[in-house]
């Protein structure tokens, strides 16, 4: 009889160096390889590459290693166009050719579904990308700080609190860059103190610039730690002189010690309190704090996928769950009998109802509440939706909502997701009663690891 051989010890130590082959891309854009069957994440390594890496973290189930050298290079590897790509935490896939990014995003969705559902060949279409995947963001939200006595503004490094100064940013619309750079310079020239979060002194915390793609209108918001801004009159005058394209300047006061950007109070310093934006046939009025999708071009493609999946005839009751400011519901309203949205944040619901009025969508209404509480309550009162659209945060659907969907049994569920893992887990549960018909990834954030998708589930 053969003796039972003890399994080889596969422990990996911090500091250990290894050569490994990268098999796929992880959910944060990192390369995934295996060392003696243990999963190893290597940042900036690409599928198909053989890399030499050094372990920085060793856990029971996985290890993290730092890329030391690419031994065999992927044909998709390119020189990242951004000069501060290595330091800045904004992008994570600029070292990969764009078509390969799109293919990897499709693959990530496929792999998640394989892992969490019984489907071997989930029906995932190729990712819808952008023809020109640059300058797509309509809002720049840059933290302000000091570096060697000089005022800087930018984003934090990944996993750290080190601010990276950005003089420009290729994923931002040019208009937002001009505004941020000019505002930065004016604040510096006037000597208005920068907020110091450790000492809790100073004034200027964040510079937010936003542009409406359809109208070109731009808005600047300065988030401050105090209600008073020293030399505010000169500040406004300089901003207006050097940035004549602005239609409004606002101040938002955030006195709290928090990582949230905005505080409760918004004050108009000059001009209009909002900018006018358009998405397809719909028009929106965006105040300084109002939520709006960050990539308008791709948002339209995403919403058109939602519309195609919903396949409306004009007779349906559609629920728009996690509706934000109601954009999906309003996109569908002309093709449905009635649209009802549910959203947790009261201000967003106010915006949604205002947007409905503005666009004469008299068959759409938006309600404050938790989707998992309000939908079952409506069901008890006899509401029978034909189509339910869900667009939850990264955490996915609440279990109570999944039970309620299985109970209410709409003919179709259209699941808009920004996280393939929670999407796949939720679909796995819904598959008791639903068939997964199609999944369409849409690239909302080129050069980052974000993967957005629209899935259609039809009642069996
Ligand atoms: N559908 C919108 C935005 C979706 S983002 C659009 O396309 O623009 C997800 C939204 O879900 C956020 O606005 C968040 O406030 C809301 N939310 C989070 N948890 C919720 C819950 N349990 N019930 C309802 N809404 C919720």
mmCIF file of C-alpha atoms in Angstrom, residues 279-442:
data_model
loop_
_atom_site.group_PDB
_atom_site.id
_atom_site.type_symbol
_atom_site.label_atom_id
_atom_site.label_comp_id
_atom_site.label_asym_id
_atom_site.label_seq_id
_atom_site.Cartn_x
_atom_site.Cartn_y
_atom_site.Cartn_z
ATOM 1 C CA UNK A 279 -28.176 63.481 -22.185
ATOM 2 C CA UNK A 280 -29.907 62.286 -25.350
ATOM 3 C CA UNK A 281 -33.343 63.892 -25.302
ATOM 4 C CA UNK A 282 -33.205 64.681 -21.590
ATOM 5 C CA UNK A 283 -32.053 67.898 -19.997
ATOM 6 C CA UNK A 284 -30.709 68.389 -16.492
ATOM 7 C CA UNK A 285 -29.924 71.255 -14.187
ATOM 8 C CA UNK A 286 -26.825 70.418 -12.150
ATOM 9 C CA UNK A 287 -26.206 72.281 -8.924
ATOM 10 C CA UNK A 288 -22.748 72.155 -7.334
ATOM 11 C CA UNK A 289 -23.415 68.996 -5.315
ATOM 12 C CA UNK A 290 -25.880 67.228 -7.614
ATOM 13 C CA UNK A 291 -24.798 63.730 -8.647
ATOM 14 C CA UNK A 292 -24.300 63.148 -12.352
ATOM 15 C CA UNK A 293 -22.670 60.305 -14.246
ATOM 16 C CA UNK A 294 -18.999 61.145 -14.893
ATOM 17 C CA UNK A 295 -18.707 59.935 -18.480
ATOM 18 C CA UNK A 296 -21.690 61.317 -20.431
ATOM 19 C CA UNK A 297 -20.767 59.670 -23.760
ATOM 20 C CA UNK A 298 -20.663 56.162 -22.284
ATOM 21 C CA UNK A 299 -23.644 56.804 -20.012
ATOM 22 C CA UNK A 300 -25.844 57.161 -23.089
ATOM 23 C CA UNK A 301 -24.572 53.837 -24.421
ATOM 24 C CA UNK A 302 -25.152 52.234 -21.020
ATOM 25 C CA UNK A 303 -28.698 53.552 -20.773
ATOM 26 C CA UNK A 304 -29.445 52.456 -24.346
ATOM 27 C CA UNK A 305 -28.372 48.950 -23.340
ATOM 28 C CA UNK A 306 -30.755 49.156 -20.375
ATOM 29 C CA UNK A 307 -33.520 50.261 -22.742
ATOM 30 C CA UNK A 308 -32.775 47.445 -25.203
ATOM 31 C CA UNK A 309 -32.731 44.876 -22.378
ATOM 32 C CA UNK A 310 -36.014 46.164 -20.927
ATOM 33 C CA UNK A 311 -37.667 45.794 -24.383
ATOM 34 C CA UNK A 312 -40.584 48.044 -23.491
ATOM 35 C CA UNK A 313 -43.821 48.236 -25.482
ATOM 36 C CA UNK A 314 -45.470 51.145 -23.672
ATOM 37 C CA UNK A 315 -47.672 49.065 -21.373
ATOM 38 C CA UNK A 316 -45.233 48.285 -18.617
ATOM 39 C CA UNK A 317 -44.831 49.358 -15.030
ATOM 40 C CA UNK A 318 -41.080 49.788 -14.559
ATOM 41 C CA UNK A 319 -39.326 50.114 -11.204
ATOM 42 C CA UNK A 320 -36.000 51.972 -11.167
ATOM 43 C CA UNK A 321 -34.324 50.802 -7.951
ATOM 44 C CA UNK A 322 -31.269 52.659 -6.599
ATOM 45 C CA UNK A 323 -32.319 55.409 -8.984
ATOM 46 C CA UNK A 324 -29.980 58.219 -7.884
ATOM 47 C CA UNK A 325 -31.210 61.361 -9.659
ATOM 48 C CA UNK A 326 -33.602 59.306 -11.789
ATOM 49 C CA UNK A 327 -31.668 59.274 -15.045
ATOM 50 C CA UNK A 328 -32.350 55.638 -15.955
ATOM 51 C CA UNK A 329 -36.040 55.920 -15.118
ATOM 52 C CA UNK A 330 -36.363 59.088 -17.191
ATOM 53 C CA UNK A 331 -34.504 57.428 -20.075
ATOM 54 C CA UNK A 332 -37.148 54.675 -20.060
ATOM 55 C CA UNK A 333 -40.236 56.757 -19.239
ATOM 56 C CA UNK A 334 -41.181 57.628 -22.867
ATOM 57 C CA UNK A 335 -41.393 53.888 -23.645
ATOM 58 C CA UNK A 336 -43.249 52.687 -20.521
ATOM 59 C CA UNK A 337 -46.689 53.162 -19.037
ATOM 60 C CA UNK A 338 -45.293 54.174 -15.685
ATOM 61 C CA UNK A 339 -41.893 54.451 -14.015
ATOM 62 C CA UNK A 340 -41.365 54.493 -10.270
ATOM 63 C CA UNK A 341 -37.939 55.007 -8.724
ATOM 64 C CA UNK A 342 -36.602 54.293 -5.242
ATOM 65 C CA UNK A 343 -33.510 55.959 -3.781
ATOM 66 C CA UNK A 344 -32.065 56.294 -0.282
ATOM 67 C CA UNK A 345 -30.803 59.887 -0.426
ATOM 68 C CA UNK A 346 -33.633 62.459 -0.142
ATOM 69 C CA UNK A 347 -31.750 65.203 -2.075
ATOM 70 C CA UNK A 348 -31.234 62.837 -5.007
ATOM 71 C CA UNK A 349 -34.961 62.033 -5.017
ATOM 72 C CA UNK A 350 -35.778 65.754 -5.021
ATOM 73 C CA UNK A 351 -33.455 66.163 -8.023
ATOM 74 C CA UNK A 352 -35.052 63.150 -9.712
ATOM 75 C CA UNK A 353 -38.553 64.563 -9.346
ATOM 76 C CA UNK A 354 -37.388 67.962 -10.534
ATOM 77 C CA UNK A 355 -35.732 66.282 -13.535
ATOM 78 C CA UNK A 356 -39.001 64.452 -14.257
ATOM 79 C CA UNK A 357 -40.892 67.747 -14.278
ATOM 80 C CA UNK A 358 -38.274 69.477 -16.386
ATOM 81 C CA UNK A 359 -38.535 66.724 -18.987
ATOM 82 C CA UNK A 360 -42.358 66.518 -18.854
ATOM 83 C CA UNK A 361 -42.214 62.901 -17.724
ATOM 84 C CA UNK A 362 -45.613 62.901 -16.036
ATOM 85 C CA UNK A 363 -45.587 59.081 -15.819
ATOM 86 C CA UNK A 364 -42.431 59.031 -13.663
ATOM 87 C CA UNK A 365 -42.198 59.481 -9.907
ATOM 88 C CA UNK A 366 -39.340 58.998 -7.482
ATOM 89 C CA UNK A 367 -39.538 57.991 -3.832
ATOM 90 C CA UNK A 368 -37.265 58.098 -0.803
ATOM 91 C CA UNK A 369 -36.575 54.746 0.834
ATOM 92 C CA UNK A 370 -34.612 51.559 0.903
ATOM 93 C CA UNK A 371 -35.267 49.428 -2.166
ATOM 94 C CA UNK A 372 -35.431 46.263 -0.020
ATOM 95 C CA UNK A 373 -38.102 47.841 2.218
ATOM 96 C CA UNK A 374 -40.189 49.910 -0.173
ATOM 97 C CA UNK A 375 -40.528 47.405 -3.020
ATOM 98 C CA UNK A 376 -41.948 44.631 -0.758
ATOM 99 C CA UNK A 377 -44.251 47.211 0.837
ATOM 100 C CA UNK A 378 -45.590 48.247 -2.582
ATOM 101 C CA UNK A 379 -45.956 44.581 -3.532
ATOM 102 C CA UNK A 380 -48.140 44.022 -0.457
ATOM 103 C CA UNK A 381 -50.304 46.908 -1.626
ATOM 104 C CA UNK A 382 -50.732 45.160 -4.981
ATOM 105 C CA UNK A 383 -48.004 46.749 -7.117
ATOM 106 C CA UNK A 384 -46.955 44.276 -9.834
ATOM 107 C CA UNK A 385 -43.980 45.611 -11.820
ATOM 108 C CA UNK A 386 -43.302 44.133 -15.272
ATOM 109 C CA UNK A 387 -39.668 45.208 -15.374
ATOM 110 C CA UNK A 388 -37.398 45.964 -12.428
ATOM 111 C CA UNK A 389 -34.135 47.808 -13.094
ATOM 112 C CA UNK A 390 -31.553 47.649 -10.305
ATOM 113 C CA UNK A 391 -28.350 49.722 -10.163
ATOM 114 C CA UNK A 392 -26.914 49.044 -6.687
ATOM 115 C CA UNK A 393 -23.647 50.279 -5.153
ATOM 116 C CA UNK A 394 -20.575 47.993 -5.185
ATOM 117 C CA UNK A 395 -21.978 45.862 -2.362
ATOM 118 C CA UNK A 396 -24.702 44.544 -4.674
ATOM 119 C CA UNK A 397 -28.281 43.656 -3.802
ATOM 120 C CA UNK A 398 -29.472 43.225 -0.252
ATOM 121 C CA UNK A 399 -30.637 39.643 0.457
ATOM 122 C CA UNK A 400 -34.050 40.972 1.405
ATOM 123 C CA UNK A 401 -34.335 42.561 -2.035
ATOM 124 C CA UNK A 402 -33.374 39.316 -3.778
ATOM 125 C CA UNK A 403 -36.080 37.473 -1.793
ATOM 126 C CA UNK A 404 -38.554 40.154 -2.646
ATOM 127 C CA UNK A 405 -37.692 39.938 -6.377
ATOM 128 C CA UNK A 406 -38.123 36.147 -6.266
ATOM 129 C CA UNK A 407 -41.462 36.747 -4.577
ATOM 130 C CA UNK A 408 -42.765 39.611 -6.757
ATOM 131 C CA UNK A 409 -41.479 37.852 -9.915
ATOM 132 C CA UNK A 410 -41.326 40.663 -12.511
ATOM 133 C CA UNK A 411 -41.049 39.309 -16.072
ATOM 134 C CA UNK A 412 -37.681 40.957 -16.483
ATOM 135 C CA UNK A 413 -34.910 42.129 -14.224
ATOM 136 C CA UNK A 414 -32.306 44.453 -15.725
ATOM 137 C CA UNK A 415 -29.239 44.522 -13.495
ATOM 138 C CA UNK A 416 -26.832 47.449 -13.953
ATOM 139 C CA UNK A 417 -23.678 46.634 -12.043
ATOM 140 C CA UNK A 418 -20.374 48.309 -11.234
ATOM 141 C CA UNK A 419 -18.947 45.216 -9.525
ATOM 142 C CA UNK A 420 -18.725 41.879 -11.383
ATOM 143 C CA UNK A 421 -18.279 39.853 -8.154
ATOM 144 C CA UNK A 422 -21.439 40.984 -6.414
ATOM 145 C CA UNK A 423 -23.262 40.873 -9.772
ATOM 146 C CA UNK A 424 -22.318 37.225 -10.235
ATOM 147 C CA UNK A 425 -23.248 36.273 -6.647
ATOM 148 C CA UNK A 426 -26.640 37.996 -6.977
ATOM 149 C CA UNK A 427 -27.320 36.431 -10.388
ATOM 150 C CA UNK A 428 -26.431 33.034 -8.884
ATOM 151 C CA UNK A 429 -29.248 33.498 -6.365
ATOM 152 C CA UNK A 430 -31.751 34.884 -8.877
ATOM 153 C CA UNK A 431 -31.167 31.914 -11.188
ATOM 154 C CA UNK A 432 -33.605 29.784 -9.132
ATOM 155 C CA UNK A 433 -36.388 31.603 -10.964
ATOM 156 C CA UNK A 434 -34.631 33.557 -13.698
ATOM 157 C CA UNK A 435 -32.640 32.795 -16.788
ATOM 158 C CA UNK A 436 -29.608 34.942 -17.558
ATOM 159 C CA UNK A 437 -30.178 36.017 -21.157
ATOM 160 C CA UNK A 438 -27.432 38.555 -21.807
ATOM 161 C CA UNK A 439 -24.662 40.538 -20.163
ATOM 162 C CA UNK A 440 -23.286 43.653 -21.842
ATOM 163 C CA UNK A 441 -20.168 45.252 -20.337
ATOM 164 C CA UNK A 442 -19.806 48.983 -21.044
#
